[in-house]
């Protein structure tokens, strides 16, 4: 019989879910509440849904003390949410760097467009500061070929991840990296859509 996934409940909405789908937080030695996205940091964990609204609610209602079973100083909800977003972005960036090292990234407008049209493109990243016209052109071709499109980092950041100058667009070719990046992007969207409401 398969082993059931461990369950935990969200400090804010009280819903019980698989531990792996929740956001784990731990207490640092200095008493600060720290997001643990990979669920590997030592110590007792407290959990919220992977949603900005649940995280902020837990902080505003001072629920972390209950989760950690100890006195916890007041937590800045906005600051904590920002830390989570930054850590999610770091994880996505690290997958892009790894994919680049493995030769699974095509970058530069002409090469990326060619990859989209010829097939074998897994996911496309557009710089957040790309011109609207160029962005729409790439999105249209990606939609036509069923390639998911992400707009997340600036041209400078995309270039830096590849060890190059500015990059407006990059394509991760079909590989194991695509699934990992999509999983992280789903977490990011879930968390961030709540943030934007």
mmCIF file with all atom_site columns, N, CA, C and O in Angstrom, residues 35-83:
data_model
loop_
_atom_site.group_PDB
_atom_site.id
_atom_site.type_symbol
_atom_site.label_atom_id
_atom_site.label_alt_id
_atom_site.label_comp_id
_atom_site.label_asym_id
_atom_site.label_entity_id
_atom_site.label_seq_id
_atom_site.pdbx_PDB_ins_code
_atom_site.Cartn_x
_atom_site.Cartn_y
_atom_site.Cartn_z
_atom_site.occupancy
_atom_site.B_iso_or_equiv
_atom_site.pdbx_formal_charge
_atom_site.auth_seq_id
_atom_site.auth_comp_id
_atom_site.auth_asym_id
_atom_site.auth_atom_id
_atom_site.pdbx_PDB_model_num
ATOM 1   N N  . UNK A 1 35 ? 11.276 31.823 5.420  1.00 0.00 ? 35 UNK A N  1
ATOM 2   C CA . UNK A 1 35 ? 10.675 30.860 4.483  1.00 0.00 ? 35 UNK A CA 1
ATOM 3   C C  . UNK A 1 35 ? 11.668 29.744 4.154  1.00 0.00 ? 35 UNK A C  1
ATOM 4   O O  . UNK A 1 35 ? 12.843 30.003 3.964  1.00 0.00 ? 35 UNK A O  1
ATOM 5   N N  . UNK A 1 36 ? 11.168 28.517 4.101  1.00 0.00 ? 36 UNK A N  1
ATOM 6   C CA . UNK A 1 36 ? 12.002 27.353 3.770  1.00 0.00 ? 36 UNK A CA 1
ATOM 7   C C  . UNK A 1 36 ? 11.371 26.648 2.573  1.00 0.00 ? 36 UNK A C  1
ATOM 8   O O  . UNK A 1 36 ? 10.657 25.666 2.726  1.00 0.00 ? 36 UNK A O  1
ATOM 9   N N  . UNK A 1 37 ? 11.620 27.174 1.381  1.00 0.00 ? 37 UNK A N  1
ATOM 10  C CA . UNK A 1 37 ? 10.953 26.681 0.177  1.00 0.00 ? 37 UNK A CA 1
ATOM 11  C C  . UNK A 1 37 ? 11.260 25.228 -0.142 1.00 0.00 ? 37 UNK A C  1
ATOM 12  O O  . UNK A 1 37 ? 10.426 24.513 -0.664 1.00 0.00 ? 37 UNK A O  1
ATOM 13  N N  . UNK A 1 38 ? 12.479 24.794 0.189  1.00 0.00 ? 38 UNK A N  1
ATOM 14  C CA . UNK A 1 38 ? 12.847 23.407 -0.127 1.00 0.00 ? 38 UNK A CA 1
ATOM 15  C C  . UNK A 1 38 ? 12.516 22.440 1.010  1.00 0.00 ? 38 UNK A C  1
ATOM 16  O O  . UNK A 1 38 ? 12.744 21.247 0.900  1.00 0.00 ? 38 UNK A O  1
ATOM 17  N N  . UNK A 1 39 ? 11.978 22.988 2.090  1.00 0.00 ? 39 UNK A N  1
ATOM 18  C CA . UNK A 1 39 ? 11.566 22.191 3.250  1.00 0.00 ? 39 UNK A CA 1
ATOM 19  C C  . UNK A 1 39 ? 12.701 21.321 3.776  1.00 0.00 ? 39 UNK A C  1
ATOM 20  O O  . UNK A 1 39 ? 12.530 20.143 4.073  1.00 0.00 ? 39 UNK A O  1
ATOM 21  N N  . UNK A 1 40 ? 13.888 21.952 3.896  1.00 0.00 ? 40 UNK A N  1
ATOM 22  C CA . UNK A 1 40 ? 15.055 21.196 4.358  1.00 0.00 ? 40 UNK A CA 1
ATOM 23  C C  . UNK A 1 40 ? 15.731 21.808 5.580  1.00 0.00 ? 40 UNK A C  1
ATOM 24  O O  . UNK A 1 40 ? 16.646 21.213 6.140  1.00 0.00 ? 40 UNK A O  1
ATOM 25  N N  . UNK A 1 41 ? 15.333 23.021 5.952  1.00 0.00 ? 41 UNK A N  1
ATOM 26  C CA . UNK A 1 41 ? 16.005 23.677 7.085  1.00 0.00 ? 41 UNK A CA 1
ATOM 27  C C  . UNK A 1 41 ? 15.658 22.952 8.381  1.00 0.00 ? 41 UNK A C  1
ATOM 28  O O  . UNK A 1 41 ? 14.551 22.431 8.533  1.00 0.00 ? 41 UNK A O  1
ATOM 29  N N  . UNK A 1 42 ? 16.613 22.932 9.326  1.00 0.00 ? 42 UNK A N  1
ATOM 30  C CA . UNK A 1 42 ? 16.340 22.226 10.591 1.00 0.00 ? 42 UNK A CA 1
ATOM 31  C C  . UNK A 1 42 ? 15.329 22.998 11.440 1.00 0.00 ? 42 UNK A C  1
ATOM 32  O O  . UNK A 1 42 ? 15.120 24.190 11.259 1.00 0.00 ? 42 UNK A O  1
ATOM 33  N N  . UNK A 1 43 ? 14.736 22.285 12.373 1.00 0.00 ? 43 UNK A N  1
ATOM 34  C CA . UNK A 1 43 ? 13.825 22.925 13.323 1.00 0.00 ? 43 UNK A CA 1
ATOM 35  C C  . UNK A 1 43 ? 12.370 22.637 12.998 1.00 0.00 ? 43 UNK A C  1
ATOM 36  O O  . UNK A 1 43 ? 12.031 22.067 11.972 1.00 0.00 ? 43 UNK A O  1
ATOM 37  N N  . UNK A 1 44 ? 11.537 23.037 13.935 1.00 0.00 ? 44 UNK A N  1
ATOM 38  C CA . UNK A 1 44 ? 10.098 22.830 13.794 1.00 0.00 ? 44 UNK A CA 1
ATOM 39  C C  . UNK A 1 44 ? 9.563  23.736 12.681 1.00 0.00 ? 44 UNK A C  1
ATOM 40  O O  . UNK A 1 44 ? 9.912  24.898 12.587 1.00 0.00 ? 44 UNK A O  1
ATOM 41  N N  . UNK A 1 45 ? 8.708  23.189 11.840 1.00 0.00 ? 45 UNK A N  1
ATOM 42  C CA . UNK A 1 45 ? 8.136  23.986 10.755 1.00 0.00 ? 45 UNK A CA 1
ATOM 43  C C  . UNK A 1 45 ? 6.723  24.437 11.081 1.00 0.00 ? 45 UNK A C  1
ATOM 44  O O  . UNK A 1 45 ? 5.993  23.770 11.807 1.00 0.00 ? 45 UNK A O  1
ATOM 45  N N  . UNK A 1 46 ? 6.370  25.604 10.549 1.00 0.00 ? 46 UNK A N  1
ATOM 46  C CA . UNK A 1 46 ? 4.981  26.076 10.563 1.00 0.00 ? 46 UNK A CA 1
ATOM 47  C C  . UNK A 1 46 ? 4.605  26.247 9.101  1.00 0.00 ? 46 UNK A C  1
ATOM 48  O O  . UNK A 1 46 ? 5.467  26.511 8.264  1.00 0.00 ? 46 UNK A O  1
ATOM 49  N N  . UNK A 1 47 ? 3.330  26.085 8.785  1.00 0.00 ? 47 UNK A N  1
ATOM 50  C CA . UNK A 1 47 ? 2.942  26.036 7.372  1.00 0.00 ? 47 UNK A CA 1
ATOM 51  C C  . UNK A 1 47 ? 1.802  26.987 7.043  1.00 0.00 ? 47 UNK A C  1
ATOM 52  O O  . UNK A 1 47 ? 0.912  27.204 7.858  1.00 0.00 ? 47 UNK A O  1
ATOM 53  N N  . UNK A 1 48 ? 1.871  27.542 5.821  1.00 0.00 ? 48 UNK A N  1
ATOM 54  C CA . UNK A 1 48 ? 0.721  28.251 5.256  1.00 0.00 ? 48 UNK A CA 1
ATOM 55  C C  . UNK A 1 48 ? 0.557  27.747 3.831  1.00 0.00 ? 48 UNK A C  1
ATOM 56  O O  . UNK A 1 48 ? 1.463  27.121 3.274  1.00 0.00 ? 48 UNK A O  1
ATOM 57  N N  . UNK A 1 49 ? -0.601 28.040 3.233  1.00 0.00 ? 49 UNK A N  1
ATOM 58  C CA . UNK A 1 49 ? -0.772 27.750 1.810  1.00 0.00 ? 49 UNK A CA 1
ATOM 59  C C  . UNK A 1 49 ? 0.272  28.545 1.043  1.00 0.00 ? 49 UNK A C  1
ATOM 60  O O  . UNK A 1 49 ? 0.780  29.550 1.546  1.00 0.00 ? 49 UNK A O  1
ATOM 61  N N  . UNK A 1 50 ? 0.564  28.124 -0.186 1.00 0.00 ? 50 UNK A N  1
ATOM 62  C CA . UNK A 1 50 ? 1.523  28.857 -1.027 1.00 0.00 ? 50 UNK A CA 1
ATOM 63  C C  . UNK A 1 50 ? 0.780  30.042 -1.651 1.00 0.00 ? 50 UNK A C  1
ATOM 64  O O  . UNK A 1 50 ? 0.634  30.164 -2.862 1.00 0.00 ? 50 UNK A O  1
ATOM 65  N N  . UNK A 1 51 ? 0.274  30.911 -0.778 1.00 0.00 ? 51 UNK A N  1
ATOM 66  C CA . UNK A 1 51 ? -0.489 32.072 -1.225 1.00 0.00 ? 51 UNK A CA 1
ATOM 67  C C  . UNK A 1 51 ? -0.084 33.269 -0.389 1.00 0.00 ? 51 UNK A C  1
ATOM 68  O O  . UNK A 1 51 ? 0.001  33.172 0.840  1.00 0.00 ? 51 UNK A O  1
ATOM 69  N N  . UNK A 1 52 ? 0.115  34.397 -1.053 1.00 0.00 ? 52 UNK A N  1
ATOM 70  C CA . UNK A 1 52 ? 0.464  35.617 -0.333 1.00 0.00 ? 52 UNK A CA 1
ATOM 71  C C  . UNK A 1 52 ? -0.567 35.982 0.709  1.00 0.00 ? 52 UNK A C  1
ATOM 72  O O  . UNK A 1 52 ? -0.239 36.411 1.820  1.00 0.00 ? 52 UNK A O  1
ATOM 73  N N  . UNK A 1 53 ? -1.856 35.769 0.387  1.00 0.00 ? 53 UNK A N  1
ATOM 74  C CA . UNK A 1 53 ? -2.924 36.168 1.320  1.00 0.00 ? 53 UNK A CA 1
ATOM 75  C C  . UNK A 1 53 ? -2.857 35.353 2.614  1.00 0.00 ? 53 UNK A C  1
ATOM 76  O O  . UNK A 1 53 ? -3.003 35.898 3.707  1.00 0.00 ? 53 UNK A O  1
ATOM 77  N N  . UNK A 1 54 ? -2.618 34.047 2.506  1.00 0.00 ? 54 UNK A N  1
ATOM 78  C CA . UNK A 1 54 ? -2.542 33.200 3.711  1.00 0.00 ? 54 UNK A CA 1
ATOM 79  C C  . UNK A 1 54 ? -1.308 33.559 4.549  1.00 0.00 ? 54 UNK A C  1
ATOM 80  O O  . UNK A 1 54 ? -1.388 33.634 5.779  1.00 0.00 ? 54 UNK A O  1
ATOM 81  N N  . UNK A 1 55 ? -0.187 33.782 3.869  1.00 0.00 ? 55 UNK A N  1
ATOM 82  C CA . UNK A 1 55 ? 1.038  34.126 4.594  1.00 0.00 ? 55 UNK A CA 1
ATOM 83  C C  . UNK A 1 55 ? 0.853  35.437 5.365  1.00 0.00 ? 55 UNK A C  1
ATOM 84  O O  . UNK A 1 55 ? 1.185  35.541 6.545  1.00 0.00 ? 55 UNK A O  1
ATOM 85  N N  . UNK A 1 56 ? 0.304  36.441 4.693  1.00 0.00 ? 56 UNK A N  1
ATOM 86  C CA . UNK A 1 56 ? 0.108  37.750 5.335  1.00 0.00 ? 56 UNK A CA 1
ATOM 87  C C  . UNK A 1 56 ? -0.889 37.664 6.483  1.00 0.00 ? 56 UNK A C  1
ATOM 88  O O  . UNK A 1 56 ? -0.699 38.272 7.529  1.00 0.00 ? 56 UNK A O  1
ATOM 89  N N  . UNK A 1 57 ? -1.944 36.882 6.265  1.00 0.00 ? 57 UNK A N  1
ATOM 90  C CA . UNK A 1 57 ? -2.961 36.722 7.321  1.00 0.00 ? 57 UNK A CA 1
ATOM 91  C C  . UNK A 1 57 ? -2.354 36.063 8.560  1.00 0.00 ? 57 UNK A C  1
ATOM 92  O O  . UNK A 1 57 ? -2.609 36.485 9.686  1.00 0.00 ? 57 UNK A O  1
ATOM 93  N N  . UNK A 1 58 ? -1.525 35.031 8.341  1.00 0.00 ? 58 UNK A N  1
ATOM 94  C CA . UNK A 1 58 ? -0.869 34.351 9.470  1.00 0.00 ? 58 UNK A CA 1
ATOM 95  C C  . UNK A 1 58 ? 0.014  35.332 10.236 1.00 0.00 ? 58 UNK A C  1
ATOM 96  O O  . UNK A 1 58 ? 0.059  35.315 11.471 1.00 0.00 ? 58 UNK A O  1
ATOM 97  N N  . UNK A 1 59 ? 0.722  36.208 9.500  1.00 0.00 ? 59 UNK A N  1
ATOM 98  C CA . UNK A 1 59 ? 1.599  37.195 10.147 1.00 0.00 ? 59 UNK A CA 1
ATOM 99  C C  . UNK A 1 59 ? 0.771  38.254 10.884 1.00 0.00 ? 59 UNK A C  1
ATOM 100 O O  . UNK A 1 59 ? 1.055  38.596 12.035 1.00 0.00 ? 59 UNK A O  1
ATOM 101 N N  . UNK A 1 60 ? -0.273 38.762 10.219 1.00 0.00 ? 60 UNK A N  1
ATOM 102 C CA . UNK A 1 60 ? -1.101 39.816 10.830 1.00 0.00 ? 60 UNK A CA 1
ATOM 103 C C  . UNK A 1 60 ? -1.803 39.328 12.093 1.00 0.00 ? 60 UNK A C  1
ATOM 104 O O  . UNK A 1 60 ? -1.930 40.061 13.071 1.00 0.00 ? 60 UNK A O  1
ATOM 105 N N  . UNK A 1 61 ? -2.255 38.067 12.061 1.00 0.00 ? 61 UNK A N  1
ATOM 106 C CA . UNK A 1 61 ? -2.987 37.526 13.220 1.00 0.00 ? 61 UNK A CA 1
ATOM 107 C C  . UNK A 1 61 ? -2.061 36.853 14.224 1.00 0.00 ? 61 UNK A C  1
ATOM 108 O O  . UNK A 1 61 ? -2.512 36.158 15.132 1.00 0.00 ? 61 UNK A O  1
ATOM 109 N N  . UNK A 1 62 ? -0.753 37.014 14.000 1.00 0.00 ? 62 UNK A N  1
ATOM 110 C CA . UNK A 1 62 ? 0.268  36.475 14.928 1.00 0.00 ? 62 UNK A CA 1
ATOM 111 C C  . UNK A 1 62 ? 0.070  34.985 15.211 1.00 0.00 ? 62 UNK A C  1
ATOM 112 O O  . UNK A 1 62 ? 0.075  34.550 16.361 1.00 0.00 ? 62 UNK A O  1
ATOM 113 N N  . UNK A 1 63 ? -0.082 34.222 14.121 1.00 0.00 ? 63 UNK A N  1
ATOM 114 C CA . UNK A 1 63 ? -0.318 32.784 14.243 1.00 0.00 ? 63 UNK A CA 1
ATOM 115 C C  . UNK A 1 63 ? 0.971  31.960 14.341 1.00 0.00 ? 63 UNK A C  1
ATOM 116 O O  . UNK A 1 63 ? 0.919  30.769 14.623 1.00 0.00 ? 63 UNK A O  1
ATOM 117 N N  . UNK A 1 64 ? 2.123  32.599 14.092 1.00 0.00 ? 64 UNK A N  1
ATOM 118 C CA . UNK A 1 64 ? 3.367  31.813 14.078 1.00 0.00 ? 64 UNK A CA 1
ATOM 119 C C  . UNK A 1 64 ? 3.711  31.243 15.453 1.00 0.00 ? 64 UNK A C  1
ATOM 120 O O  . UNK A 1 64 ? 4.266  30.152 15.550 1.00 0.00 ? 64 UNK A O  1
ATOM 121 N N  . UNK A 1 65 ? 3.366  31.952 16.504 1.00 0.00 ? 65 UNK A N  1
ATOM 122 C CA . UNK A 1 65 ? 3.596  31.445 17.862 1.00 0.00 ? 65 UNK A CA 1
ATOM 123 C C  . UNK A 1 65 ? 2.900  30.109 18.062 1.00 0.00 ? 65 UNK A C  1
ATOM 124 O O  . UNK A 1 65 ? 3.460  29.177 18.644 1.00 0.00 ? 65 UNK A O  1
ATOM 125 N N  . UNK A 1 66 ? 1.664  30.019 17.546 1.00 0.00 ? 66 UNK A N  1
ATOM 126 C CA . UNK A 1 66 ? 0.899  28.776 17.652 1.00 0.00 ? 66 UNK A CA 1
ATOM 127 C C  . UNK A 1 66 ? 1.580  27.667 16.855 1.00 0.00 ? 66 UNK A C  1
ATOM 128 O O  . UNK A 1 66 ? 1.704  26.531 17.306 1.00 0.00 ? 66 UNK A O  1
ATOM 129 N N  . UNK A 1 67 ? 2.073  28.018 15.659 1.00 0.00 ? 67 UNK A N  1
ATOM 130 C CA . UNK A 1 67 ? 2.714  27.026 14.806 1.00 0.00 ? 67 UNK A CA 1
ATOM 131 C C  . UNK A 1 67 ? 4.024  26.505 15.382 1.00 0.00 ? 67 UNK A C  1
ATOM 132 O O  . UNK A 1 67 ? 4.324  25.323 15.309 1.00 0.00 ? 67 UNK A O  1
ATOM 133 N N  . UNK A 1 68 ? 4.805  27.427 15.966 1.00 0.00 ? 68 UNK A N  1
ATOM 134 C CA . UNK A 1 68 ? 6.118  27.039 16.504 1.00 0.00 ? 68 UNK A CA 1
ATOM 135 C C  . UNK A 1 68 ? 6.056  26.639 17.972 1.00 0.00 ? 68 UNK A C  1
ATOM 136 O O  . UNK A 1 68 ? 7.051  26.229 18.553 1.00 0.00 ? 68 UNK A O  1
ATOM 137 N N  . UNK A 1 69 ? 4.872  26.817 18.570 1.00 0.00 ? 69 UNK A N  1
ATOM 138 C CA . UNK A 1 69 ? 4.674  26.512 19.999 1.00 0.00 ? 69 UNK A CA 1
ATOM 139 C C  . UNK A 1 69 ? 5.666  27.268 20.885 1.00 0.00 ? 69 UNK A C  1
ATOM 140 O O  . UNK A 1 69 ? 6.228  26.710 21.829 1.00 0.00 ? 69 UNK A O  1
ATOM 141 N N  . UNK A 1 70 ? 5.885  28.513 20.541 1.00 0.00 ? 70 UNK A N  1
ATOM 142 C CA . UNK A 1 70 ? 6.770  29.374 21.337 1.00 0.00 ? 70 UNK A CA 1
ATOM 143 C C  . UNK A 1 70 ? 6.429  30.828 21.023 1.00 0.00 ? 70 UNK A C  1
ATOM 144 O O  . UNK A 1 70 ? 5.761  31.114 20.030 1.00 0.00 ? 70 UNK A O  1
ATOM 145 N N  . UNK A 1 71 ? 6.893  31.726 21.868 1.00 0.00 ? 71 UNK A N  1
ATOM 146 C CA . UNK A 1 71 ? 6.652  33.155 21.648 1.00 0.00 ? 71 UNK A CA 1
ATOM 147 C C  . UNK A 1 71 ? 7.420  33.616 20.407 1.00 0.00 ? 71 UNK A C  1
ATOM 148 O O  . UNK A 1 71 ? 8.602  33.331 20.252 1.00 0.00 ? 71 UNK A O  1
ATOM 149 N N  . UNK A 1 72 ? 6.727  34.312 19.493 1.00 0.00 ? 72 UNK A N  1
ATOM 150 C CA . UNK A 1 72 ? 7.358  34.815 18.266 1.00 0.00 ? 72 UNK A CA 1
ATOM 151 C C  . UNK A 1 72 ? 7.100  36.309 18.176 1.00 0.00 ? 72 UNK A C  1
ATOM 152 O O  . UNK A 1 72 ? 5.975  36.763 18.345 1.00 0.00 ? 72 UNK A O  1
ATOM 153 N N  . UNK A 1 73 ? 8.171  37.062 17.913 1.00 0.00 ? 73 UNK A N  1
ATOM 154 C CA . UNK A 1 73 ? 8.022  38.517 17.778 1.00 0.00 ? 73 UNK A CA 1
ATOM 155 C C  . UNK A 1 73 ? 7.139  38.838 16.569 1.00 0.00 ? 73 UNK A C  1
ATOM 156 O O  . UNK A 1 73 ? 6.982  38.015 15.671 1.00 0.00 ? 73 UNK A O  1
ATOM 157 N N  . UNK A 1 74 ? 6.559  40.033 16.553 1.00 0.00 ? 74 UNK A N  1
ATOM 158 C CA . UNK A 1 74 ? 5.704  40.452 15.436 1.00 0.00 ? 74 UNK A CA 1
ATOM 159 C C  . UNK A 1 74 ? 6.478  40.339 14.122 1.00 0.00 ? 74 UNK A C  1
ATOM 160 O O  . UNK A 1 74 ? 7.677  40.627 14.064 1.00 0.00 ? 74 UNK A O  1
ATOM 161 N N  . UNK A 1 75 ? 5.789  39.889 13.082 1.00 0.00 ? 75 UNK A N  1
ATOM 162 C CA . UNK A 1 75 ? 6.402  39.669 11.776 1.00 0.00 ? 75 UNK A CA 1
ATOM 163 C C  . UNK A 1 75 ? 5.810  40.675 10.787 1.00 0.00 ? 75 UNK A C  1
ATOM 164 O O  . UNK A 1 75 ? 4.602  40.876 10.762 1.00 0.00 ? 75 UNK A O  1
ATOM 165 N N  . UNK A 1 76 ? 6.668  41.285 9.972  1.00 0.00 ? 76 UNK A N  1
ATOM 166 C CA . UNK A 1 76 ? 6.201  42.211 8.944  1.00 0.00 ? 76 UNK A CA 1
ATOM 167 C C  . UNK A 1 76 ? 5.624  41.402 7.776  1.00 0.00 ? 76 UNK A C  1
ATOM 168 O O  . UNK A 1 76 ? 6.380  40.739 7.061  1.00 0.00 ? 76 UNK A O  1
ATOM 169 N N  . UNK A 1 77 ? 4.294  41.433 7.558  1.00 0.00 ? 77 UNK A N  1
ATOM 170 C CA . UNK A 1 77 ? 3.685  40.598 6.514  1.00 0.00 ? 77 UNK A CA 1
ATOM 171 C C  . UNK A 1 77 ? 4.236  40.895 5.115  1.00 0.00 ? 77 UNK A C  1
ATOM 172 O O  . UNK A 1 77 ? 4.514  39.975 4.353  1.00 0.00 ? 77 UNK A O  1
ATOM 173 N N  . UNK A 1 78 ? 4.403  42.188 4.798  1.00 0.00 ? 78 UNK A N  1
ATOM 174 C CA . UNK A 1 78 ? 4.889  42.556 3.459  1.00 0.00 ? 78 UNK A CA 1
ATOM 175 C C  . UNK A 1 78 ? 6.330  42.078 3.259  1.00 0.00 ? 78 UNK A C  1
ATOM 176 O O  . UNK A 1 78 ? 6.691  41.564 2.200  1.00 0.00 ? 78 UNK A O  1
ATOM 177 N N  . UNK A 1 79 ? 7.152  42.272 4.282  1.00 0.00 ? 79 UNK A N  1
ATOM 178 C CA . UNK A 1 79 ? 8.558  41.867 4.207  1.00 0.00 ? 79 UNK A CA 1
ATOM 179 C C  . UNK A 1 79 ? 8.698  40.366 4.032  1.00 0.00 ? 79 UNK A C  1
ATOM 180 O O  . UNK A 1 79 ? 9.523  39.891 3.242  1.00 0.00 ? 79 UNK A O  1
ATOM 181 N N  . UNK A 1 80 ? 7.874  39.606 4.756  1.00 0.00 ? 80 UNK A N  1
ATOM 182 C CA . UNK A 1 80 ? 7.927  38.146 4.672  1.00 0.00 ? 80 UNK A CA 1
ATOM 183 C C  . UNK A 1 80 ? 7.476  37.677 3.283  1.00 0.00 ? 80 UNK A C  1
ATOM 184 O O  . UNK A 1 80 ? 8.098  36.800 2.680  1.00 0.00 ? 80 UNK A O  1
ATOM 185 N N  . UNK A 1 81 ? 6.412  38.295 2.765  1.00 0.00 ? 81 UNK A N  1
ATOM 186 C CA . UNK A 1 81 ? 5.922  37.938 1.424  1.00 0.00 ? 81 UNK A CA 1
ATOM 187 C C  . UNK A 1 81 ? 6.994  38.248 0.376  1.00 0.00 ? 81 UNK A C  1
ATOM 188 O O  . UNK A 1 81 ? 7.215  37.468 -0.556 1.00 0.00 ? 81 UNK A O  1
ATOM 189 N N  . UNK A 1 82 ? 7.693  39.371 0.546  1.00 0.00 ? 82 UNK A N  1
ATOM 190 C CA . UNK A 1 82 ? 8.753  39.761 -0.398 1.00 0.00 ? 82 UNK A CA 1
ATOM 191 C C  . UNK A 1 82 ? 9.878  38.726 -0.384 1.00 0.00 ? 82 UNK A C  1
ATOM 192 O O  . UNK A 1 82 ? 10.414 38.355 -1.427 1.00 0.00 ? 82 UNK A O  1
ATOM 193 N N  . UNK A 1 83 ? 10.210 38.241 0.824  1.00 0.00 ? 83 UNK A N  1
ATOM 194 C CA . UNK A 1 83 ? 11.270 37.208 0.935  1.00 0.00 ? 83 UNK A CA 1
ATOM 195 C C  . UNK A 1 83 ? 10.886 35.959 0.149  1.00 0.00 ? 83 UNK A C  1
ATOM 196 O O  . UNK A 1 83 ? 11.729 35.351 -0.519 1.00 0.00 ? 83 UNK A O  1
#
